[in-house]
Every structure is written in structure tokens, then in C-alpha cells.
Coordinates of C-alpha atoms and ligand atoms in Angstrom, one line a residue:
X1 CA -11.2 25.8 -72.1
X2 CA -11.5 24.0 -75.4
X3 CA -13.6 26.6 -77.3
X4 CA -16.3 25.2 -80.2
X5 CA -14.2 27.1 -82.7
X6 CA -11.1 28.7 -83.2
X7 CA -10.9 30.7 -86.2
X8 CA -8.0 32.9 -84.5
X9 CA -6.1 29.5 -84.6
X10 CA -6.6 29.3 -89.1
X11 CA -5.7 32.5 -89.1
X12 CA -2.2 32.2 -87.4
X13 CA -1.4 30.1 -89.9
X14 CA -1.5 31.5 -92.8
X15 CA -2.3 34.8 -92.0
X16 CA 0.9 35.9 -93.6
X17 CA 0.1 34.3 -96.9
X18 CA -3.7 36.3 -96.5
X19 CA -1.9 39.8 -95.8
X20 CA 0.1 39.2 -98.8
X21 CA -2.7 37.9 -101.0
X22 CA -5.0 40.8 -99.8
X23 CA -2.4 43.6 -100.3
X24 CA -1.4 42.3 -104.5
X25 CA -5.4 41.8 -105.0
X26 CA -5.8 45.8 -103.2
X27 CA -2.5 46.8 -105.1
X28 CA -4.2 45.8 -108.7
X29 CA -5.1 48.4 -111.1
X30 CA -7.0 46.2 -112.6
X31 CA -9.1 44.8 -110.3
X32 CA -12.4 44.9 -112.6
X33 CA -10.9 42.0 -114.7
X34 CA -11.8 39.3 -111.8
X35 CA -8.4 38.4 -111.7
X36 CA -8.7 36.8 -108.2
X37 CA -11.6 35.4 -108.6
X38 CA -11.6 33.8 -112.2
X39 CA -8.0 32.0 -110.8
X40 CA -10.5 31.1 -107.5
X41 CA -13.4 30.2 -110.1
X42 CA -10.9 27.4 -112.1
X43 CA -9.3 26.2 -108.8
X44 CA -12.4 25.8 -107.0
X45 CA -14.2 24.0 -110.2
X46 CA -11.1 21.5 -110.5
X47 CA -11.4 20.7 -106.9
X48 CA -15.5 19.6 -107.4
X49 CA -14.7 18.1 -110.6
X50 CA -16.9 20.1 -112.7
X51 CA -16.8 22.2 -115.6
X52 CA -18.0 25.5 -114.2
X53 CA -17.9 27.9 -111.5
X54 CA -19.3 31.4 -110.6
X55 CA -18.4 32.5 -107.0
X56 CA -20.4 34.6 -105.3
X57 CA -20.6 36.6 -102.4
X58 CA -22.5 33.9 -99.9
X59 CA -24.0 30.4 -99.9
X60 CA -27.3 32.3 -99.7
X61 CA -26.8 34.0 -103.4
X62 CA -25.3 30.7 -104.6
X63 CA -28.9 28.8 -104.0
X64 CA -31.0 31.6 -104.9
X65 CA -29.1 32.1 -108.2
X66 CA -29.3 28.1 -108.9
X67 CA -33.1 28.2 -108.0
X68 CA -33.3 31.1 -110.2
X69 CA -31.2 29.5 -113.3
X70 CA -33.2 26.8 -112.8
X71 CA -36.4 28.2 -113.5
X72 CA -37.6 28.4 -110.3
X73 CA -40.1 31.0 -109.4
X74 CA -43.5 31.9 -108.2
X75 CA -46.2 28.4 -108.0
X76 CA -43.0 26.5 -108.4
X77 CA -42.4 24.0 -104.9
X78 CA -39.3 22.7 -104.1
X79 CA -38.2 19.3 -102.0
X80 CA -35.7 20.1 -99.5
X81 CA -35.8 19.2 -96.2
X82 CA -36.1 20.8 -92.0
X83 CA -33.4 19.6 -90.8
X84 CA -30.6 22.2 -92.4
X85 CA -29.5 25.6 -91.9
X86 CA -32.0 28.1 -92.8
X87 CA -30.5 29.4 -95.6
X88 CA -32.0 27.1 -98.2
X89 CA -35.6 27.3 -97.7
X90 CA -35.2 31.6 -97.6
X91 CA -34.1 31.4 -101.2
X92 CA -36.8 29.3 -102.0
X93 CA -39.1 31.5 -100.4
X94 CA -37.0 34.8 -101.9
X95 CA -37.9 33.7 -105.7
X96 CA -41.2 33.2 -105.0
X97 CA -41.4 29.6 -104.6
X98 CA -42.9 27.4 -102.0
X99 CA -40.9 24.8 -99.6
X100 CA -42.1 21.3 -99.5
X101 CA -39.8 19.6 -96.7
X102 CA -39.4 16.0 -96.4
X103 CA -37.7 13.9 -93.2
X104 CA -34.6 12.9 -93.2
X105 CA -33.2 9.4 -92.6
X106 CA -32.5 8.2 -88.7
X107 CA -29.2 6.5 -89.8
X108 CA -27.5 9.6 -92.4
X109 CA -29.4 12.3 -91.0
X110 CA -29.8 13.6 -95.0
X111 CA -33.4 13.8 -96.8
X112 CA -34.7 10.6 -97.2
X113 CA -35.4 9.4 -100.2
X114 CA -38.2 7.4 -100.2
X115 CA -40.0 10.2 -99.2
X116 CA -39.9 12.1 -102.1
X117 CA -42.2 10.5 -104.9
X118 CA -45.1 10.9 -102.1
X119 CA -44.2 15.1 -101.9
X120 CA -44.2 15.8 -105.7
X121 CA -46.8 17.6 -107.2
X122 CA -47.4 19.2 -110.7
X123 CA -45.8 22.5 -109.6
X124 CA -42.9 21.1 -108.4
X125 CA -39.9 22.1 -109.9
X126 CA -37.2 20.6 -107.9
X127 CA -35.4 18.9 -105.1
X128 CA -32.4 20.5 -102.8
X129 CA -31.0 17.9 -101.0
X130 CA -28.2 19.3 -98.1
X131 CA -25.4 17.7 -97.4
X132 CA -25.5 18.2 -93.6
X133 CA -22.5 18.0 -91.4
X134 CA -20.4 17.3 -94.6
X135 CA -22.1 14.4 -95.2
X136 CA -23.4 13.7 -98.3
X137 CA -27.0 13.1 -99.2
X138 CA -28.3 9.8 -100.9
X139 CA -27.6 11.2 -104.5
X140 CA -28.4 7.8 -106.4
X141 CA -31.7 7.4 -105.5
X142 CA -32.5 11.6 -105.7
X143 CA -30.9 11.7 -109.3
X144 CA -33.1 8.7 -110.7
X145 CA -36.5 10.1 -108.5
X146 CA -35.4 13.7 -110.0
X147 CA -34.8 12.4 -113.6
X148 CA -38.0 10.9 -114.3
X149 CA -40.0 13.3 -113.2
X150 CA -37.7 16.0 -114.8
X151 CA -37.1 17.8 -112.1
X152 CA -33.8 20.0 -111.1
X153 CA -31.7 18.8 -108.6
X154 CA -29.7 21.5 -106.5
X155 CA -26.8 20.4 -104.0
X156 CA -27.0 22.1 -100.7
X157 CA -23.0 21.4 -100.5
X158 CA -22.5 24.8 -98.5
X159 CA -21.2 22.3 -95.3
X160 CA -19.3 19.6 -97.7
X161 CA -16.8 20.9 -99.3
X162 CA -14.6 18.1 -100.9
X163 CA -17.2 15.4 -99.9
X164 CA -17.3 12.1 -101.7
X165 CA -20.1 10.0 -102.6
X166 CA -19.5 6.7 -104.8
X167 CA -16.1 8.6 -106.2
X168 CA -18.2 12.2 -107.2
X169 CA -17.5 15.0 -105.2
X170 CA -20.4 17.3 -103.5
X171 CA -21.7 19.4 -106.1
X172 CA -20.9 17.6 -109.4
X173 CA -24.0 15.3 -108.9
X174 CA -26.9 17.5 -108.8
X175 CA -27.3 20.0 -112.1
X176 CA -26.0 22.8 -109.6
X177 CA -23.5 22.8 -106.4
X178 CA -23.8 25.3 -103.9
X179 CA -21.2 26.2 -101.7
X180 CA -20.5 28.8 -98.6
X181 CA -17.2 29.9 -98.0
X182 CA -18.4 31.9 -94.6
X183 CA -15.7 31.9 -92.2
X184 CA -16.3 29.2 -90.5
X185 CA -17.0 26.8 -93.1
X186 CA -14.5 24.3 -94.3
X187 CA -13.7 26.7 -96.6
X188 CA -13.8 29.9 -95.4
X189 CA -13.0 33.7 -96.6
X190 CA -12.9 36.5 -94.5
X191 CA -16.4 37.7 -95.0
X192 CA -18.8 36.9 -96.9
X193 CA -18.6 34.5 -100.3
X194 CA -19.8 31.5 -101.6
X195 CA -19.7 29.4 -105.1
X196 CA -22.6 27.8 -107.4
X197 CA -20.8 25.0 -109.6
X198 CA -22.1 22.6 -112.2
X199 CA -20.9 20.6 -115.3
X200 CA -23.7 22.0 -117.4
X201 CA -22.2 25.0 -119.5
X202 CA -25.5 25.9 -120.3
X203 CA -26.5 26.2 -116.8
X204 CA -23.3 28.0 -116.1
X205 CA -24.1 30.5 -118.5
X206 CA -27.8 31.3 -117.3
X207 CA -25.5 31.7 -114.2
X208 CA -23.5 34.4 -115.6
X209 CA -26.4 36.2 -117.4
X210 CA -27.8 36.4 -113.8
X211 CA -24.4 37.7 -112.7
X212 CA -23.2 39.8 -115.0
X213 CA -24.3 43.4 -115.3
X214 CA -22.6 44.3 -118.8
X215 CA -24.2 41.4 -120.4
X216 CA -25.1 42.4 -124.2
X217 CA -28.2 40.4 -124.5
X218 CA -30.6 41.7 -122.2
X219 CA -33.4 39.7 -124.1
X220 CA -33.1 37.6 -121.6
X221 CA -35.8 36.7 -118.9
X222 CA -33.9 36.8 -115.6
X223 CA -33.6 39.4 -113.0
X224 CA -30.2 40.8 -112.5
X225 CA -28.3 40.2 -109.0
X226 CA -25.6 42.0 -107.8
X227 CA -24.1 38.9 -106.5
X228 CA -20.6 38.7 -107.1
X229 CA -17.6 37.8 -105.2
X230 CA -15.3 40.7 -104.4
X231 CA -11.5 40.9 -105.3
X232 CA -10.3 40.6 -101.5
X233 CA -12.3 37.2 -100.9
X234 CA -10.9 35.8 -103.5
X235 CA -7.7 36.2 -103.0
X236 CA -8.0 34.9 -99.3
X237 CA -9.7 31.6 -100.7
X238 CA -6.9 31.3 -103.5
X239 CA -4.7 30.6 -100.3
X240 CA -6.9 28.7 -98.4
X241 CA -7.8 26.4 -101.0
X242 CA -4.5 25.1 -101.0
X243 CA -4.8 23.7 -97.5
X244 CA -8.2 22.6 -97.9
X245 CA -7.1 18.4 -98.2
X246 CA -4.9 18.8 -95.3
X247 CA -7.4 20.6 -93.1
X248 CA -10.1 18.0 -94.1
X249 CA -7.9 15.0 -93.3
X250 CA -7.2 16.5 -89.8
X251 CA -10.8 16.8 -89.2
X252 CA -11.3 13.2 -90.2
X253 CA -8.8 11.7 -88.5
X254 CA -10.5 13.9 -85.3
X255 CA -13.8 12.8 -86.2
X256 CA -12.1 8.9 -86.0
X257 CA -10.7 9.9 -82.8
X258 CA -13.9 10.6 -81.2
X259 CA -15.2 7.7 -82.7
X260 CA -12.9 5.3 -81.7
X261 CA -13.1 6.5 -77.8
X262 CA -17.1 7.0 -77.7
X263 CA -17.5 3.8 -79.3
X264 CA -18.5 1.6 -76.3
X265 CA -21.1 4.5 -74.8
X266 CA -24.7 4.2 -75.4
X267 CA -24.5 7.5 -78.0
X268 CA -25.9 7.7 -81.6
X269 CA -24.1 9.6 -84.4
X270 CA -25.1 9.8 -88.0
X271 CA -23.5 6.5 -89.9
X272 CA -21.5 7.1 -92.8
X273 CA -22.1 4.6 -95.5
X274 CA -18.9 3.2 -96.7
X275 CA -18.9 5.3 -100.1
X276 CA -18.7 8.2 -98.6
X277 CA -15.9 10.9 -97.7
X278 CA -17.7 13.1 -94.8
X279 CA -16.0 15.7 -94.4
X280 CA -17.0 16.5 -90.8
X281 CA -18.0 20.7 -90.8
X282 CA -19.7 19.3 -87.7
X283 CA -19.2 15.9 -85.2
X284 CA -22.7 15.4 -83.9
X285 CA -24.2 13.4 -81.1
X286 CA -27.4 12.6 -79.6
X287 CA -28.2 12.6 -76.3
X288 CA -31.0 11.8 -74.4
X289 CA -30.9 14.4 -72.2
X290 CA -29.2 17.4 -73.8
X291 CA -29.7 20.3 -71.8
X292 CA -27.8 18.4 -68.6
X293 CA -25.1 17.4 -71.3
X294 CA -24.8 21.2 -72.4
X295 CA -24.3 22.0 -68.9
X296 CA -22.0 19.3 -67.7
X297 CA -20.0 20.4 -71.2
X298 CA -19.9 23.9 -70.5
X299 CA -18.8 23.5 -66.6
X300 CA -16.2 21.4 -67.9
X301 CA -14.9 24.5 -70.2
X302 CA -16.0 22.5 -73.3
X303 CA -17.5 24.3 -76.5
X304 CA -20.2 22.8 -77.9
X305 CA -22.8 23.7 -80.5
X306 CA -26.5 22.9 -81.5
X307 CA -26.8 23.1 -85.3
X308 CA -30.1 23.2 -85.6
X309 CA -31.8 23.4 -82.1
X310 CA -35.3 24.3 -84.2
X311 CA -36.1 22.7 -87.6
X312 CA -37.1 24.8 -89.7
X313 CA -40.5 24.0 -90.7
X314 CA -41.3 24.3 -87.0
X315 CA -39.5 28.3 -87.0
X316 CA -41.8 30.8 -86.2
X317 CA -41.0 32.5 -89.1
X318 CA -42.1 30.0 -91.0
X319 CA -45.3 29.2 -90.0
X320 CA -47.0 30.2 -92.6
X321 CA -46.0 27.2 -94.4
X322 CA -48.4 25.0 -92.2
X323 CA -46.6 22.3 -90.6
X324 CA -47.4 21.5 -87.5
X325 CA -45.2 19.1 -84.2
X326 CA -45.2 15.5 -85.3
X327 CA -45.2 16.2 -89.1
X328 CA -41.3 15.2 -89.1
X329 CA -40.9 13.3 -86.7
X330 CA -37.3 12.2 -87.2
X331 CA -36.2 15.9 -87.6
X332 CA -38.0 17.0 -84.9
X333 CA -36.3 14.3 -83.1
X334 CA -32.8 15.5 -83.8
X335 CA -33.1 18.9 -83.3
X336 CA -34.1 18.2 -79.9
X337 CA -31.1 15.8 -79.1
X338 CA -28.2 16.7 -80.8
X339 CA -25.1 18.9 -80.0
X340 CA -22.1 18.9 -81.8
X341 CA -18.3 18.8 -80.4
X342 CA -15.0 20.4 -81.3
X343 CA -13.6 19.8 -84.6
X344 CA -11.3 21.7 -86.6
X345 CA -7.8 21.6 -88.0
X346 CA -6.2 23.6 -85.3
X347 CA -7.2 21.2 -82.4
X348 CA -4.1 20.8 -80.7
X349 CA -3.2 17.1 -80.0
X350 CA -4.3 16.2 -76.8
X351 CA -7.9 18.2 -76.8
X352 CA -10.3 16.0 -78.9
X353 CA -9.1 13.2 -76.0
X354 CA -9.9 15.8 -73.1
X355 CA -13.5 16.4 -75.0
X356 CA -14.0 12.5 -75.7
X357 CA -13.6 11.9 -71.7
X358 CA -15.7 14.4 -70.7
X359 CA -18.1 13.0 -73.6
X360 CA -17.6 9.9 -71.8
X361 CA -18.8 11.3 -68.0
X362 CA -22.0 13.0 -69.5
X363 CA -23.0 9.9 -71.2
X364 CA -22.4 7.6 -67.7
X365 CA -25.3 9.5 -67.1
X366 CA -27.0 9.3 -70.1
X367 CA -27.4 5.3 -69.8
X368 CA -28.6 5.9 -66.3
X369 CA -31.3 7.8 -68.0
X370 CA -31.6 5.6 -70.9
X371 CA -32.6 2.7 -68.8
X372 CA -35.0 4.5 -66.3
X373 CA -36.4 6.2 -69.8
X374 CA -39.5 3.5 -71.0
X375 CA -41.1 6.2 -72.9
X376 CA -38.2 6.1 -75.3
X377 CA -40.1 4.1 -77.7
X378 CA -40.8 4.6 -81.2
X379 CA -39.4 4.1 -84.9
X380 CA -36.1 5.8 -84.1
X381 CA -33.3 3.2 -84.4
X382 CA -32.5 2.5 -80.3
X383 CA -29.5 3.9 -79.5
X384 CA -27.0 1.7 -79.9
X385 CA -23.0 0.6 -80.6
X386 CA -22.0 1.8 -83.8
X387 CA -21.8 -0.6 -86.1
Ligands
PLP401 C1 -23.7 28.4 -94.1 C2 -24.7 27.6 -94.8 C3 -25.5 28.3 -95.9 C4 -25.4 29.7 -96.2 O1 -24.2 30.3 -96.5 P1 -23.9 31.8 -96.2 O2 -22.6 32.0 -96.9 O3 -23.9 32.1 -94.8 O4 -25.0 32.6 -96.9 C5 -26.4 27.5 -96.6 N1 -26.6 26.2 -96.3 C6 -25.9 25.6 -95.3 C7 -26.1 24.1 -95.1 C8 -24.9 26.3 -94.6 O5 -24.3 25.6 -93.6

């Protein structure tokens, strides 16, 4: 059995470190001076290279207070895209805003940019790009599209934690960063948590005044949330973050494995442009035929995982929005063939091997299918060697 994840595994090893952490942040009086989390707030601002940052207590606060900071609210629309975790579009939807999702591109699997001039309106407001997988979005093009319309651009970086793209890390592009520091993220606390960063002071401090409940001036427009980070998480992530380069280099050098011994199979995976550090929260596949690859996986005792089966704007919750099949096509297309494998620090050794061969039988298969398969025509790149 090689499970999906392990978080049992993280926490052997450093779970001393956490019970120590936890019992000094639980033993101080003064816990209402943030002590944890302001030491959390600098560490975790160094490490994204920006000015400012306000943890939270999830990813989910973290975009709905950017969205808010950034003036978003009701007859406002926002450009984000289907193909993500839910998360984004409910805080769009929670300030009152509206959605607008554009596809995402067949080689990065992130919002595409030359989408986006087509889906801006008068009421739009801004884009939220995600960085999905920990890979990060097309920034150059989304900064210049965002700038001359003057538009707010929000990071979706709750998946990319220490990402690179051109030498910037994920969440010092955009005018906000938003991170999740869920327990299974890169980054993860021991509940709930999450971070909104930015090099903007004055968007850091519209931040705050959302955040902060003893704030003096209450001249000000915004609606208070009760969105802080506790004491306790903070002090977990103050040790975590100290592992957080090691842990993403192991996941790399996994996600290299799996490259290097899938590389001759008919299989496509999202293709990192060479100016960019992904920082692999998830090593995804497609496959032709994924239910039979599920299966064969899970006979062989393999974990795997399907991060998104649905897109989002096809969600039954979200129908009200209006889309209908076909309007994504490329999204729609990935949901329906991609699973992701094993990756995380605490692989041992040999396992990403014993996944990559079983990876290997499923996809023996898969060219069978591939060849008998004429109806696999369209504007999809074919599947194909990576480059
Ligand atoms: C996990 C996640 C979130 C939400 O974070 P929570 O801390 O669970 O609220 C948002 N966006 C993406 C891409 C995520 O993976």
C-alpha cells in the first residue's frame, strides 16, 4: 500500500518540535499580543519576498479578504478560471460578486491568457489566476492585460507555496497572494489557517482594518471579519516553515523521478516552462481511460487522487452562473482525464519507482486504447513524449 498521502509520516518528524511549539504558544500569558503569529507573519512574508503579511485562519478567508481589500463587491465580476479548487469562486460569490471563468491552457493547465481581454466587461473588477498543482500561472501576460485595464490581480497561490516564476515567488506578482496552510498543503498547520501577502503597504493595511477588531478608525467602509489566525497555528507553522525548502526539493526531485521513468509512455502532464519552480502539491496525469486506471491503481494498493473530477462552472451548485458542457472545453477535458499520484516528502525511497511501474502497466493499456480511439480528435495537443 502506498497511500495518496501521509500526513502521519510529517508529523513523525517533527512532531516533537510541534508539541513543544504548541505547549510555549498555550503556556503564554500573553497570547493576545500575536506573538506567534506576527514571528509567522515576518517569516512567511520573507519567504514570498514581499513586504506584508496577515495570516489568517484558511485560504478561503485569505481570498475573500483580498477580494474585499480590493474593492470587490456586489456588480463587480471577476476572471478566474474552472479548473481549481472551489474555494476561489465561493469568495467571489460570498462578497457579492459574480465569477467570470476563462479556460485554461492545454500545455500549463493555468488560465490562459489570451482569453482574458475577450471576458472583460465594465463591471469587471479583477482577475484571480491559480496557481494549480504548484505551478504557476502565466503572470507576464496577466499583469500587463490587468494593468491597462486597471484591474486587480489576486494570486490563487493556496497550492504554490515557494513557486517561482521568472525569479518572483507565487504571491509577490499579483497586488495580493493568497495562501492555505490546510494540512495537507505544502505548508500545512494543524487545522485550519491560511495567509494573504502583498508588497503594497496600503493594501496591507485595508487588510488589517478588515482584520482587526480594535481598529480606532471605524470611518472606514469595510465589513469586519473575524478572520484571524489562532496562537496554536502559528506556532505549528513557525516550525514547519523551516523545513519548507527541503520538503519542496524532495517533492521535485520525486516529481523528476516520475518524469524520468514515464517519459517514453504515451501520457500527458502539464509542461513546465523553463522559468518556472513548480512546486508539485500535486503530480498529475492524463489518461485516456481513467476510471480503468483508477481501478488498476487501486488493485495494485496505489493512492491516487482526482483534483478536480468536476470543474466548477459545471458544479451543480453553480449552475446558476449559466454555463453550460462545451463552454470550456479544455477544462472540461482535464477534469475528465486526470488523476494525480503520490508525492510528498515522506515517500520512502523505493515507492515513487513502485507507483511509476505500475503507472507504466496501466498505460500499456492506455496506448492500446489510444490507437483503437479515432474519435480522439480535436484541438487538445495529441498526447505525446514530453518534450
Ligand atoms: C486548499 C485550497 C484553497 C482553500 O484553502 P482552505 O485553507 O482550505 O480554505 C483555495 N484554493 C486552492 C487552489 C486550494 O488548493
Amino acid at each position: 500500500m502506498i497511500p495518496f498521502l501521509d500526513l502521519k509520516a510529517q508529523t513523525r518528524t517533527v512532531g516533537s518540535q510541534i508539541d513543544a511549539a504548541i505547549a510555549r504558544a498555550i503556556r503564554d500569558e500573553r497570547s493576545t499580543w500575536r506573538r506567534e503569529a506576527r514571528a509567522f507573519e515576518k517569516r512567511f512574508a520573507d519567504y514570498c519576498n514581499v513586504a506584508c503579511c496577515s495570516a489568517v485562519n484558511s485560504g478561503a478567508s485569505a481570498l475573500r479578504l483580498a477580494l474585499l481589500a480590493a474593492g470587490v463587491g456586489p456588480g463587480n465580476e471577476v476572471i478566474t478560471v474552472s479548473m481549481n479548487f472551489v474555494a476561489a469562486t465561493a469568495a467571489i460569490i460570498s462578497c457579492g460578486a459574480t465569477p467570470v471563468f476563462v479556460d485554461v491552457d492545454p500545455v500549463t493547465w493555468t488560465m490562459n491568457p489570451a482569453l482574458i481581454e475577450a471576458a472583460i466587461t465594465n463591471k469587471t473588477r479583477a482577475i484571480l489566476p491559480a496557481h494549480l498543482h504548484g505551478l504557476m500561472a502565466d503572470m507576464d501576460p496577466i499583469m500587463s492585460i490587468a494593468r491597462r485595464h486597471g484591474l486587480f490581480v489576486i494570486e490563487d497561490a493556496a497550492q504554490a507555496h515557494g513557486a517561482v516564476y521568472k525569479s518572483r515567488r507565487a504571491g509577490s506578482i499579483g497586488d495580493f497572494g493568497c495562501f492555505s496552510f490546510y494540512p495537507d498543503k505544502n505548508l500545512g498547520a494543524h487545522g485550519e489557517a491560511g495567509a494573504v501577502v502583498t508588497d503594497q503597504p496600503e493594501l496591507a493595511r485595508r487588510v488589517s482594518l478588515l482584520l482587526d477588531r480594535t481598529q480606532e478608525d471605524r470611518s472606514h467602509v469595510f465589513a469586519r471579519c473575524d478572520d484571524r489566525i489562532d496562537e496554536v497555528q502559528a506556532a505549528v507553522l513557525n516550525v514547519k516553515i523551516e523545513h519548507i525548502e527541503a520538503w519542496t526539493e524532495a517533492r521535485r526531485s520525486i516529481a523528476a523521478q516520475y518524469d524520468r521513468e514515464l517519459s517514453s509512455l504515451a501520457l500527458a502532464r502539464p509542461r513546465p516552462p523553463s522559468h518556472n519552480r513548480h512546486v508539485y502539491h500535486i503530480y498529475a496525469l492524463r489518461l485516456l481511460d481513467r476510471d480503468q486506471a483508477l481501478a488498476m491503481l487501486g488493485r495494485a494498493g496505489i493512492g491516487v487522487g482526482i483534483h478536480y473530477p468536476v470543474p466548477i462552472h459545471l458544479q451543480p451548485s453553480y449552475v446558476e452562473l449559466g454555463y453550460r458542457v462545451g463552454d470550456l472545453p479544455v477544462s472540461e477535458r482535464l477534469a475528465r482525464e486526470f488523476l494525480s499520484l503520490p508525492i510528498y516528502p515522506e515517500l520512502l525511497p523505493e515507492q515513487p519507482g513502485i507507483v511509476a511501474a505500475e503507472v507504466r502497466k496501466v498505460a500499456t493499456q492506455e496506448t492500446r486504447l489510444f490507437q483503437s480511439n479515432w474519435a480522439f480528435q480535436d484541438k487538445m495537443p495529441r498526447y505525446g513524449r514530453l518534450a
